[in-house]
């Protein structure tokens, strides 16, 4: 049983350490979630329970990995940003990618019942993941803008499509045809003129997705470091002016005060800390 | 909201297609499972429920990915072997690695209660994963022998260690000291002389881990293709003589008859097929 | 002058060791050699001096790197095959690629006058290079067949094209048009019927390129290990039957007897040995 | 002669495009140049002919590749920096590395006689090469400082060593022992006290290596873009203040005036332009 004569196979493992001094972005994406959302009766065009579960799984990941400075989620995808200097797992790509992917996947199942009280999880879901490196702050900001612009485009389309189907009684094919070639203004108009829906009043979590950030919350003269879930507009420069420190200051020294509302995720952390 | 001005960030994604005509091995490994097994009161040195859950999660993965021809698991790790010619996801490393890792992780949580009836899962577990390529059959066989030799070495040690602690009333430190420098024969002797335990009679799943294979099972004159969970000795040439086809014949044309006992995993498939 | 405060930049170098147990193929290719051959009055369609210089530069490379077992050249390209087990430079891709590329390039200039007596080298030429891994013997043999089939196709075309231009007095555009859509048989026919040229009688170095191999040459009862330059047909199985050992036997133990003619390259080695 | 049945081997080539928006550094290094310099009677500790040949080969490379913005050479090594945005050869690593390595190697041989009039080149030299990526300007500047600090350290050592050997009549072993444990000040002292040599008065090309830059030279009211060879001190911030534009402005729009002396390399370009 000489293990040593086989151990040479370990030499076939490759070194996959990522280039230092670059932003490591990990993006997870639900596999076959069109079918998954049908199988689990997700509300169309957005299911608030499903989005909250995604956020909670992502929050679980952020809690575990202190070097993650930003999370951004929408629909069935979530992006995680490591601080530029992270040396977690010696920046080994496979290790970083799989631990985050695994923690997210197992959390999604583990916390299902917390959000889907009456809907049973029928089978284990799958998320794929990828790593992308961004050398500059500008690249990273553009990445986040790209993902958030994507939410807007998809959500306006989906909101109009499903309104046409559910309230307008069009078939999916008819709704698709109706929307073919329309621009944003056209869709806003359809919603407002025909269904009296003001798209601007839709929930921000639907229109902008969710950003997870580390901030300080002052309560009873005590400052607490918490992960907050917000729906700010990253396409506006205002956001980056207020949050530029996130990209340049060490997470441990970051001192961004949070004055927004207490979400479930925030309340849970305050309860834990007390 | 011009998405296009940010879309250039997509070009930072790298192509990671794996070399064709090589064996793709994906190995998953539990993260901090020493603590996890304590937190969930795993029986020492082996917890049958935990091993069966690992096997079931791996079986769920094998069911989903037809190009997987072998699975091998022990303790908190599992290896999956793709057929050499697989073109799944164009052999993209990240995609292959994360989908398998994610499916396994979510299945582990999803099926927890099936095996741990009275033990509640306290938090979502994490598995990391890696990909290794092996160019030749000899390399691949040596890889599997390496992992199975590892089971033997670890299990003999753990069995003796925990017998010294649980039955011999040694402290863990004392047991460790006692075993320091001993070879296999010494440990067998300790077990037999002092505790009347014949190591050879330990469960095969403990001594050899579990191999998942695709075989044909003939029942009522009907041949059914099933995934079987066996505990054969891959260190013996006999196994490779009987299973050489697995490495050279297309899974769809593979015709290996199974005549072993009906395990729970096999029975479940027969019930599904009926 | 604290060098150490800058030395961190060394950590940005990546490990690029190639997968073990695979055939490493390095292929060099002349950059802008169409212009280079015009600038140096190469004979069309083939310039024997230029081909011999390529062979000699490749021979210089083979002499330097004992782990190279085969070289194959045609036109302005040369392929070098390392033995499968080579651990030269720890199989680091950049190191292997650049040393071979550099030695070839500098040799091409260094030996120019040996072959182009009356034609002065006007400027330093450039060769690019790439590394490809092949996991199996079949892959490697197919690679060499691919390159040699390429010689045949190109040379038959070029021979007919330049015959039409030089002897048939067609313009290049007319010759191109004439050959458009023709198959091999058509080109053979044009050469034979219109110009009384039997393509089969063309020089083998033109039709098949040059293979560099290590063989034993017995002279005066003494066996000498030499690099031989031959023009065998690798598309025929006969070649691989006779040379199968090259791929499976260690170069140092290889014992392939050479009984062909004494080329300049061979004679030079015999003179050196004496 | 169906080429197509072998063409599948092309699919084994891997995509090696480098991460965008990073500084690409290519460093070449002479292979076995200790022996090479002995074989060609290089003057110790520095051979001006050899350094000028290195510079000229590098200048030939810079002339050919417009996207190269800086070259830095010392002893038998040369570094080339591409502008950050280069898309030359789609940023394919092997292609960039080998064309530069090849052009440099062939130029070294081609221009040998221009600098070594009475010393015949005995055999073709070899240079290896590597690619390193640097994400930030700070990294890149530190890389260049690292290489230049290396010149200082090596040259002070070598100058003292060879003075002890050539003028002090010590054996190489004695000189080595004498220098063991000495710091810079000690070596300066030895040179000055024992041999009346002021190290500061050594040639700048010896003390600092050579930097190749693109600058504008105004002559007769005409501005000409030339590659200049200078020996500035990159370890001083003054250099980077004067040359910061090199890293941030497109080479084509760069407008750095040159007012230094007319070197051979510069004169040659002026003659060509006229």
PDB file of N, CA, C and O in Angstrom, chain B residues 11-41:
ATOM      1  N   UNK B  11     -14.418  42.072 -22.022  1.00  0.00           N
ATOM      2  CA  UNK B  11     -13.192  41.617 -22.700  1.00  0.00           C
ATOM      3  C   UNK B  11     -12.088  41.222 -21.728  1.00  0.00           C
ATOM      4  O   UNK B  11     -11.062  40.702 -22.136  1.00  0.00           O
ATOM      5  N   UNK B  12     -12.304  41.513 -20.466  1.00  0.00           N
ATOM      6  CA  UNK B  12     -11.298  41.137 -19.476  1.00  0.00           C
ATOM      7  C   UNK B  12     -11.444  39.675 -19.048  1.00  0.00           C
ATOM      8  O   UNK B  12     -10.582  39.154 -18.351  1.00  0.00           O
ATOM      9  N   UNK B  13     -12.512  39.043 -19.462  1.00  0.00           N
ATOM     10  CA  UNK B  13     -12.677  37.605 -19.175  1.00  0.00           C
ATOM     11  C   UNK B  13     -11.677  36.805 -20.004  1.00  0.00           C
ATOM     12  O   UNK B  13     -11.457  37.108 -21.165  1.00  0.00           O
ATOM     13  N   UNK B  14     -11.048  35.809 -19.392  1.00  0.00           N
ATOM     14  CA  UNK B  14     -10.025  35.009 -20.084  1.00  0.00           C
ATOM     15  C   UNK B  14     -10.607  33.692 -20.546  1.00  0.00           C
ATOM     16  O   UNK B  14     -11.488  33.135 -19.924  1.00  0.00           O
ATOM     17  N   UNK B  15     -10.075  33.180 -21.651  1.00  0.00           N
ATOM     18  CA  UNK B  15     -10.464  31.867 -22.159  1.00  0.00           C
ATOM     19  C   UNK B  15      -9.714  30.803 -21.360  1.00  0.00           C
ATOM     20  O   UNK B  15      -8.494  30.855 -21.254  1.00  0.00           O
ATOM     21  N   UNK B  16     -10.435  29.857 -20.781  1.00  0.00           N
ATOM     22  CA  UNK B  16      -9.753  28.846 -19.959  1.00  0.00           C
ATOM     23  C   UNK B  16     -10.099  27.424 -20.392  1.00  0.00           C
ATOM     24  O   UNK B  16     -10.189  26.526 -19.550  1.00  0.00           O
ATOM     25  N   UNK B  17     -10.277  27.254 -21.707  1.00  0.00           N
ATOM     26  CA  UNK B  17     -10.584  25.910 -22.219  1.00  0.00           C
ATOM     27  C   UNK B  17      -9.424  24.956 -21.911  1.00  0.00           C
ATOM     28  O   UNK B  17      -8.260  25.296 -22.124  1.00  0.00           O
ATOM     29  N   UNK B  18      -9.752  23.772 -21.429  1.00  0.00           N
ATOM     30  CA  UNK B  18      -8.734  22.785 -21.042  1.00  0.00           C
ATOM     31  C   UNK B  18      -8.226  22.010 -22.254  1.00  0.00           C
ATOM     32  O   UNK B  18      -8.968  21.791 -23.217  1.00  0.00           O
ATOM     33  N   UNK B  19      -6.978  21.587 -22.194  1.00  0.00           N
ATOM     34  CA  UNK B  19      -6.363  20.811 -23.264  1.00  0.00           C
ATOM     35  C   UNK B  19      -7.259  19.612 -23.640  1.00  0.00           C
ATOM     36  O   UNK B  19      -7.674  18.850 -22.762  1.00  0.00           O
ATOM     37  N   UNK B  20      -7.544  19.425 -24.940  1.00  0.00           N
ATOM     38  CA  UNK B  20      -8.356  18.264 -25.349  1.00  0.00           C
ATOM     39  C   UNK B  20      -7.619  16.945 -25.074  1.00  0.00           C
ATOM     40  O   UNK B  20      -6.413  16.947 -24.805  1.00  0.00           O
ATOM     41  N   UNK B  21      -8.373  15.878 -25.168  1.00  0.00           N
ATOM     42  CA  UNK B  21      -7.794  14.520 -25.105  1.00  0.00           C
ATOM     43  C   UNK B  21      -7.008  14.256 -23.814  1.00  0.00           C
ATOM     44  O   UNK B  21      -6.003  13.557 -23.814  1.00  0.00           O
ATOM     45  N   UNK B  22      -7.457  14.834 -22.721  1.00  0.00           N
ATOM     46  CA  UNK B  22      -6.872  14.546 -21.402  1.00  0.00           C
ATOM     47  C   UNK B  22      -8.015  14.255 -20.434  1.00  0.00           C
ATOM     48  O   UNK B  22      -9.136  14.713 -20.629  1.00  0.00           O
ATOM     49  N   UNK B  23      -7.693  13.505 -19.390  1.00  0.00           N
ATOM     50  CA  UNK B  23      -8.680  13.197 -18.358  1.00  0.00           C
ATOM     51  C   UNK B  23      -8.838  14.424 -17.456  1.00  0.00           C
ATOM     52  O   UNK B  23      -7.861  14.901 -16.894  1.00  0.00           O
ATOM     53  N   UNK B  24     -10.063  14.880 -17.319  1.00  0.00           N
ATOM     54  CA  UNK B  24     -10.348  16.002 -16.418  1.00  0.00           C
ATOM     55  C   UNK B  24     -10.809  15.443 -15.078  1.00  0.00           C
ATOM     56  O   UNK B  24     -11.824  14.747 -15.012  1.00  0.00           O
ATOM     57  N   UNK B  25     -10.046  15.721 -14.034  1.00  0.00           N
ATOM     58  CA  UNK B  25     -10.401  15.275 -12.688  1.00  0.00           C
ATOM     59  C   UNK B  25     -10.781  16.507 -11.857  1.00  0.00           C
ATOM     60  O   UNK B  25     -10.039  17.492 -11.839  1.00  0.00           O
ATOM     61  N   UNK B  26     -11.934  16.448 -11.236  1.00  0.00           N
ATOM     62  CA  UNK B  26     -12.338  17.523 -10.317  1.00  0.00           C
ATOM     63  C   UNK B  26     -12.420  16.943  -8.916  1.00  0.00           C
ATOM     64  O   UNK B  26     -13.119  15.958  -8.689  1.00  0.00           O
ATOM     65  N   UNK B  27     -11.657  17.536  -7.993  1.00  0.00           N
ATOM     66  CA  UNK B  27     -11.697  17.038  -6.608  1.00  0.00           C
ATOM     67  C   UNK B  27     -12.250  18.113  -5.684  1.00  0.00           C
ATOM     68  O   UNK B  27     -11.740  19.231  -5.638  1.00  0.00           O
ATOM     69  N   UNK B  28     -13.291  17.746  -4.951  1.00  0.00           N
ATOM     70  CA  UNK B  28     -13.893  18.641  -3.967  1.00  0.00           C
ATOM     71  C   UNK B  28     -13.434  18.239  -2.576  1.00  0.00           C
ATOM     72  O   UNK B  28     -13.198  17.056  -2.315  1.00  0.00           O
ATOM     73  N   UNK B  29     -13.368  19.205  -1.702  1.00  0.00           N
ATOM     74  CA  UNK B  29     -12.829  18.952  -0.373  1.00  0.00           C
ATOM     75  C   UNK B  29     -13.563  19.833   0.640  1.00  0.00           C
ATOM     76  O   UNK B  29     -13.694  21.042   0.422  1.00  0.00           O
ATOM     77  N   UNK B  30     -14.035  19.237   1.718  1.00  0.00           N
ATOM     78  CA  UNK B  30     -14.747  20.015   2.736  1.00  0.00           C
ATOM     79  C   UNK B  30     -13.829  21.033   3.400  1.00  0.00           C
ATOM     80  O   UNK B  30     -12.681  20.733   3.713  1.00  0.00           O
ATOM     81  N   UNK B  31     -14.344  22.240   3.607  1.00  0.00           N
ATOM     82  CA  UNK B  31     -13.550  23.302   4.228  1.00  0.00           C
ATOM     83  C   UNK B  31     -13.848  23.303   5.727  1.00  0.00           C
ATOM     84  O   UNK B  31     -15.009  23.351   6.138  1.00  0.00           O
ATOM     85  N   UNK B  32     -12.803  23.233   6.537  1.00  0.00           N
ATOM     86  CA  UNK B  32     -12.965  23.226   7.992  1.00  0.00           C
ATOM     87  C   UNK B  32     -13.917  22.111   8.443  1.00  0.00           C
ATOM     88  O   UNK B  32     -14.783  22.342   9.299  1.00  0.00           O
ATOM     89  N   UNK B  33     -13.784  20.928   7.868  1.00  0.00           N
ATOM     90  CA  UNK B  33     -14.704  19.862   8.245  1.00  0.00           C
ATOM     91  C   UNK B  33     -14.361  19.208   9.577  1.00  0.00           C
ATOM     92  O   UNK B  33     -15.164  18.449  10.117  1.00  0.00           O
ATOM     93  N   UNK B  34     -13.185  19.486  10.086  1.00  0.00           N
ATOM     94  CA  UNK B  34     -12.899  19.011  11.430  1.00  0.00           C
ATOM     95  C   UNK B  34     -13.892  19.670  12.395  1.00  0.00           C
ATOM     96  O   UNK B  34     -14.572  18.997  13.165  1.00  0.00           O
ATOM     97  N   UNK B  35     -13.974  20.988  12.289  1.00  0.00           N
ATOM     98  CA  UNK B  35     -14.934  21.735  13.118  1.00  0.00           C
ATOM     99  C   UNK B  35     -16.379  21.349  12.763  1.00  0.00           C
ATOM    100  O   UNK B  35     -17.217  21.109  13.646  1.00  0.00           O
ATOM    101  N   UNK B  36     -16.656  21.244  11.471  1.00  0.00           N
ATOM    102  CA  UNK B  36     -18.016  20.920  11.032  1.00  0.00           C
ATOM    103  C   UNK B  36     -18.474  19.583  11.613  1.00  0.00           C
ATOM    104  O   UNK B  36     -19.618  19.432  12.050  1.00  0.00           O
ATOM    105  N   UNK B  37     -17.565  18.607  11.617  1.00  0.00           N
ATOM    106  CA  UNK B  37     -17.946  17.281  12.120  1.00  0.00           C
ATOM    107  C   UNK B  37     -18.136  17.309  13.642  1.00  0.00           C
ATOM    108  O   UNK B  37     -19.012  16.622  14.176  1.00  0.00           O
ATOM    109  N   UNK B  38     -17.363  18.126  14.328  1.00  0.00           N
ATOM    110  CA  UNK B  38     -17.594  18.297  15.778  1.00  0.00           C
ATOM    111  C   UNK B  38     -18.940  18.971  16.043  1.00  0.00           C
ATOM    112  O   UNK B  38     -19.717  18.538  16.894  1.00  0.00           O
ATOM    113  N   UNK B  39     -19.169  20.043  15.280  1.00  0.00           N
ATOM    114  CA  UNK B  39     -20.410  20.808  15.484  1.00  0.00           C
ATOM    115  C   UNK B  39     -21.657  19.965  15.239  1.00  0.00           C
ATOM    116  O   UNK B  39     -22.743  20.295  15.708  1.00  0.00           O
ATOM    117  N   UNK B  40     -21.496  18.917  14.444  1.00  0.00           N
ATOM    118  CA  UNK B  40     -22.661  18.089  14.113  1.00  0.00           C
ATOM    119  C   UNK B  40     -22.555  16.675  14.662  1.00  0.00           C
ATOM    120  O   UNK B  40     -23.207  15.759  14.183  1.00  0.00           O
ATOM    121  N   UNK B  41     -21.729  16.542  15.694  1.00  0.00           N
ATOM    122  CA  UNK B  41     -21.642  15.279  16.435  1.00  0.00           C
ATOM    123  C   UNK B  41     -21.412  14.053  15.557  1.00  0.00           C
ATOM    124  O   UNK B  41     -22.073  13.028  15.712  1.00  0.00           O
TER     125      UNK B  41
END
